[in-house]
Amino acid sequence: MLNPELIRRDFPILQQKVNGKPLIYFDNAATSQKPRQVIDALAHYYTSMNANVHRGVHFLAEKATEAFEETRQAVAQMINAPAKEQIIFTRGTTESINLVAASYGRNFIGEGDEIIISTMEHHSNIVPWQMLCLEKKAVLKVLPINDAGELLMEEYRQMLSTRTKLVAVMHVSNALGTVNPVSEIIRLAHEQGAKVLIDGAQAVPHYLVDVQALDVDFYAFSAHKMYGPTGMGILYGKRDLLEAMPPYMGGGEMIKEVRFNGTTYNDIPYKFEAGTPNIADVVAMKAAIDYMQGIGQQAIAQHEQNLLQYAVDSISSVPGIRLVGTAKQKASVLSFLIEGVHPMDVGMLLDAKGIAVRTGNHCAMPLMERLGIPGTVRASFAVYNTEAEIDTFAKELRRAADILL
Ligand code: PLP
């Protein structure tokens, strides 16, 4: 069993008080806090090896390049990618999805082709496809959900056809916590010859993801939601697809030779990494992976699952409470409303007690529209959260309900 009290000691930020109360950080789906190991790795990079990568022959350049490429290897191993060249570093999930839309989309999707997304998608997995469809006159289709926040798989089967060129759906919902049946989604799409991009921003922090077992074509996620630094993300892609795709941006590093009468592009992954990359954060990401693997990703998942169940039980008797997102398969995201009360008011009263939750539409406006609500209050749990924190949260939520109702 994992001991969150011991783990908390690795997170300096959690030691502080907010509004005179010990900080209770339940906004992990937005971004997680960083352990000292990651913060130290960042400082260590700048104090001992800062240099540009892949360019110099000097000592520091080689050291920085080695550390940079070690992270690529660690990411590949973590998600069971066949080769480290299939791991592309980006700024985050958003950029990873935009890369696929701009490069794969612009070249392999045309007029009348169909792209399927779902009602519960984050704006990052909606807007790039809307932009592409406008440009290419392709058709965007939206897979509906039921009231519990689950994808309607029968409708999905009916939407798929040989016109479907791409399916882009999230693995885990940031707003509801729903874990989607992505294996089945991918298998059914492949039967029609469609490619699949999975937005894994909320999955990799909680689950062991195996891109080969999933047989997924593209998989995107962000370091900052998994105890790593901000400004660093990953795109995994199948080799044949990445090799067939043109570069997303032009500049240094992504070329083999530049002449005024023509330029030849570098091999993957460098073809997609124009300019000086976010070296320090990439290097520090390795410390985040080591940290998660040191605790054990299964143990983290189990702990978060226990917290979710404990939190559901703890707040179920709060007056006016309504859980939003009651899928059978759920990650540690607890979205709710107090009937008749604006989520922001609940968030502000909790903040006054040092409790950080998220309020609003969670970058999923179409989902909120479908559910007929302006937004929710969202508490999302990570490895360092405890049942004692949930006890305080439930007590303060009850007090907030008494004040607001
Ligand atoms: N997709 C999902 C499901 C998310 O939860 C988020 C962030 O909240 C994103 C995409 C965007 O991630 P980023 O802002 O790191 O690019």
Coordinates of C-alpha atoms in Angstrom, one line a residue, residues 91-258:
R91 CA 4.6 21.8 -25.9
G92 CA 1.7 19.7 -24.7
T93 CA -1.4 17.7 -25.7
T94 CA -2.8 20.7 -27.5
E95 CA 0.3 21.1 -29.7
S96 CA 0.4 17.3 -30.3
I97 CA -3.1 17.3 -31.6
N98 CA -2.5 20.4 -33.7
L99 CA 0.5 18.8 -35.2
V100 CA -1.5 15.8 -36.4
A101 CA -4.3 18.1 -37.7
A102 CA -1.9 20.3 -39.6
S103 CA 0.4 17.6 -40.9
Y104 CA -1.6 14.4 -41.2
G105 CA -4.9 16.2 -41.6
R106 CA -3.9 18.6 -44.3
N107 CA -2.3 15.9 -46.4
F108 CA -4.5 12.9 -45.9
I109 CA -7.9 14.3 -45.3
G110 CA -9.9 15.9 -48.1
E111 CA -13.3 17.1 -49.3
G112 CA -16.2 15.0 -48.0
D113 CA -14.0 12.9 -45.7
E114 CA -15.3 12.4 -42.2
I115 CA -13.7 13.0 -38.8
I116 CA -15.4 11.6 -35.7
I117 CA -15.0 13.3 -32.3
S118 CA -17.2 13.0 -29.2
T119 CA -19.5 15.3 -27.3
M120 CA -17.2 15.1 -24.2
E121 CA -14.0 16.3 -25.9
H122 CA -11.7 19.0 -24.5
H123 CA -11.6 22.1 -26.8
S124 CA -8.1 21.0 -27.7
N125 CA -9.6 18.0 -29.5
I126 CA -12.4 19.9 -31.1
V127 CA -11.1 23.2 -32.5
P128 CA -8.1 21.8 -34.5
W129 CA -10.6 19.4 -36.3
Q130 CA -13.1 22.2 -36.9
M131 CA -10.3 24.3 -38.5
L132 CA -9.2 21.4 -40.6
C133 CA -12.7 20.6 -41.8
L134 CA -13.3 24.3 -42.7
E135 CA -10.1 24.3 -44.8
K136 CA -10.5 21.0 -46.5
K137 CA -14.3 20.9 -46.7
A138 CA -14.3 17.7 -44.6
V139 CA -17.2 16.7 -42.3
L140 CA -17.0 16.7 -38.5
K141 CA -19.3 14.2 -36.8
V142 CA -19.9 14.2 -33.1
L143 CA -20.5 11.0 -31.2
P144 CA -23.2 11.5 -28.5
I145 CA -23.1 10.4 -24.9
N146 CA -25.7 9.3 -22.4
D147 CA -26.7 11.1 -19.2
A148 CA -24.1 9.3 -17.2
G149 CA -21.4 10.6 -19.5
E150 CA -20.7 7.5 -21.5
L151 CA -20.1 7.3 -25.2
L152 CA -23.0 5.7 -27.1
M153 CA -21.1 2.8 -28.8
E154 CA -24.0 1.6 -30.9
E155 CA -24.3 5.1 -32.5
Y156 CA -20.5 5.0 -33.0
R157 CA -20.8 1.8 -35.0
Q158 CA -23.4 3.4 -37.1
M159 CA -21.5 6.6 -37.7
L160 CA -18.4 4.7 -38.9
S161 CA -18.1 4.1 -42.6
T162 CA -15.4 4.0 -45.3
R163 CA -15.8 7.8 -45.5
T164 CA -14.4 8.0 -41.9
K165 CA -10.8 9.0 -42.2
L166 CA -10.0 9.8 -38.6
V167 CA -11.5 9.2 -35.1
A168 CA -10.2 11.6 -32.4
V169 CA -11.4 10.9 -28.9
M170 CA -10.2 11.3 -25.3
H171 CA -9.1 8.3 -23.3
V172 CA -10.3 9.8 -20.0
S173 CA -12.7 12.8 -19.6
N174 CA -11.2 15.7 -17.7
A175 CA -14.7 17.1 -16.9
L176 CA -16.4 13.8 -15.9
G177 CA -13.7 11.3 -15.3
T178 CA -15.3 8.8 -17.7
V179 CA -12.8 6.2 -19.0
N180 CA -13.7 5.5 -22.6
P181 CA -13.5 2.1 -24.2
V182 CA -10.6 3.1 -26.5
S183 CA -9.5 -0.4 -27.5
E184 CA -13.0 -1.0 -28.9
I185 CA -13.1 2.5 -30.5
I186 CA -9.8 1.8 -32.2
R187 CA -10.6 -1.7 -33.4
L188 CA -13.9 -0.6 -34.9
A189 CA -12.3 2.4 -36.7
H190 CA -9.6 0.2 -38.1
E191 CA -12.2 -2.1 -39.6
Q192 CA -13.3 0.8 -41.7
G193 CA -9.7 1.8 -42.6
A194 CA -9.8 5.0 -40.4
K195 CA -6.9 6.2 -38.2
V196 CA -7.4 7.0 -34.6
L197 CA -5.9 9.7 -32.4
I198 CA -6.4 9.3 -28.6
D199 CA -6.1 12.4 -26.4
G200 CA -4.4 10.8 -23.4
A201 CA -3.9 13.9 -21.3
Q202 CA -6.0 12.5 -18.4
A203 CA -5.0 8.9 -18.8
V204 CA -1.2 8.6 -18.7
P205 CA -1.1 10.3 -15.2
H206 CA -3.4 7.5 -13.8
Y207 CA -3.0 4.4 -15.9
L208 CA -0.4 2.2 -17.6
V209 CA -0.9 2.9 -21.3
D210 CA 0.4 0.5 -23.9
V211 CA 0.2 2.0 -27.4
Q212 CA 1.1 -1.3 -29.1
A213 CA -1.6 -3.3 -27.2
L214 CA -4.1 -0.5 -28.1
D215 CA -2.8 -0.5 -31.7
V216 CA -3.4 3.3 -31.6
D217 CA -2.2 5.4 -34.5
F218 CA -1.5 8.7 -32.6
Y219 CA -1.5 9.2 -28.8
A220 CA -1.1 12.6 -27.2
F221 CA -0.4 13.7 -23.6
S222 CA 1.2 16.4 -21.4
A223 CA 4.0 16.2 -18.9
H224 CA 2.5 18.8 -16.5
K225 CA -0.4 16.6 -15.5
M226 CA 1.8 13.7 -14.5
Y227 CA 4.2 15.4 -12.0
G228 CA 6.4 16.8 -14.7
P229 CA 7.2 20.3 -15.9
T230 CA 4.9 22.6 -17.9
G231 CA 5.5 23.3 -21.6
M232 CA 6.4 19.8 -22.5
G233 CA 4.2 17.2 -24.2
I234 CA 4.4 14.1 -26.3
L235 CA 3.0 12.8 -29.5
Y236 CA 3.4 9.1 -30.2
G237 CA 2.7 8.0 -33.8
K238 CA 3.0 4.8 -35.8
R239 CA 6.2 4.9 -37.8
D240 CA 4.7 4.6 -41.3
L241 CA 2.3 7.5 -40.6
L242 CA 5.0 9.8 -39.1
E243 CA 7.3 9.0 -42.0
A244 CA 4.6 9.8 -44.6
M245 CA 3.7 13.1 -42.9
P246 CA 5.4 16.4 -43.9
P247 CA 6.9 18.6 -41.2
Y248 CA 4.6 20.8 -39.1
M249 CA 7.0 23.7 -38.8
G250 CA 10.2 24.7 -40.7
G251 CA 13.4 25.8 -39.1
G252 CA 16.6 24.4 -37.5
E253 CA 16.9 20.8 -36.5
M254 CA 14.1 19.5 -38.8
I255 CA 16.3 19.6 -41.9
K256 CA 19.1 17.5 -43.5
E257 CA 20.1 20.0 -46.1
V258 CA 18.9 23.5 -46.9

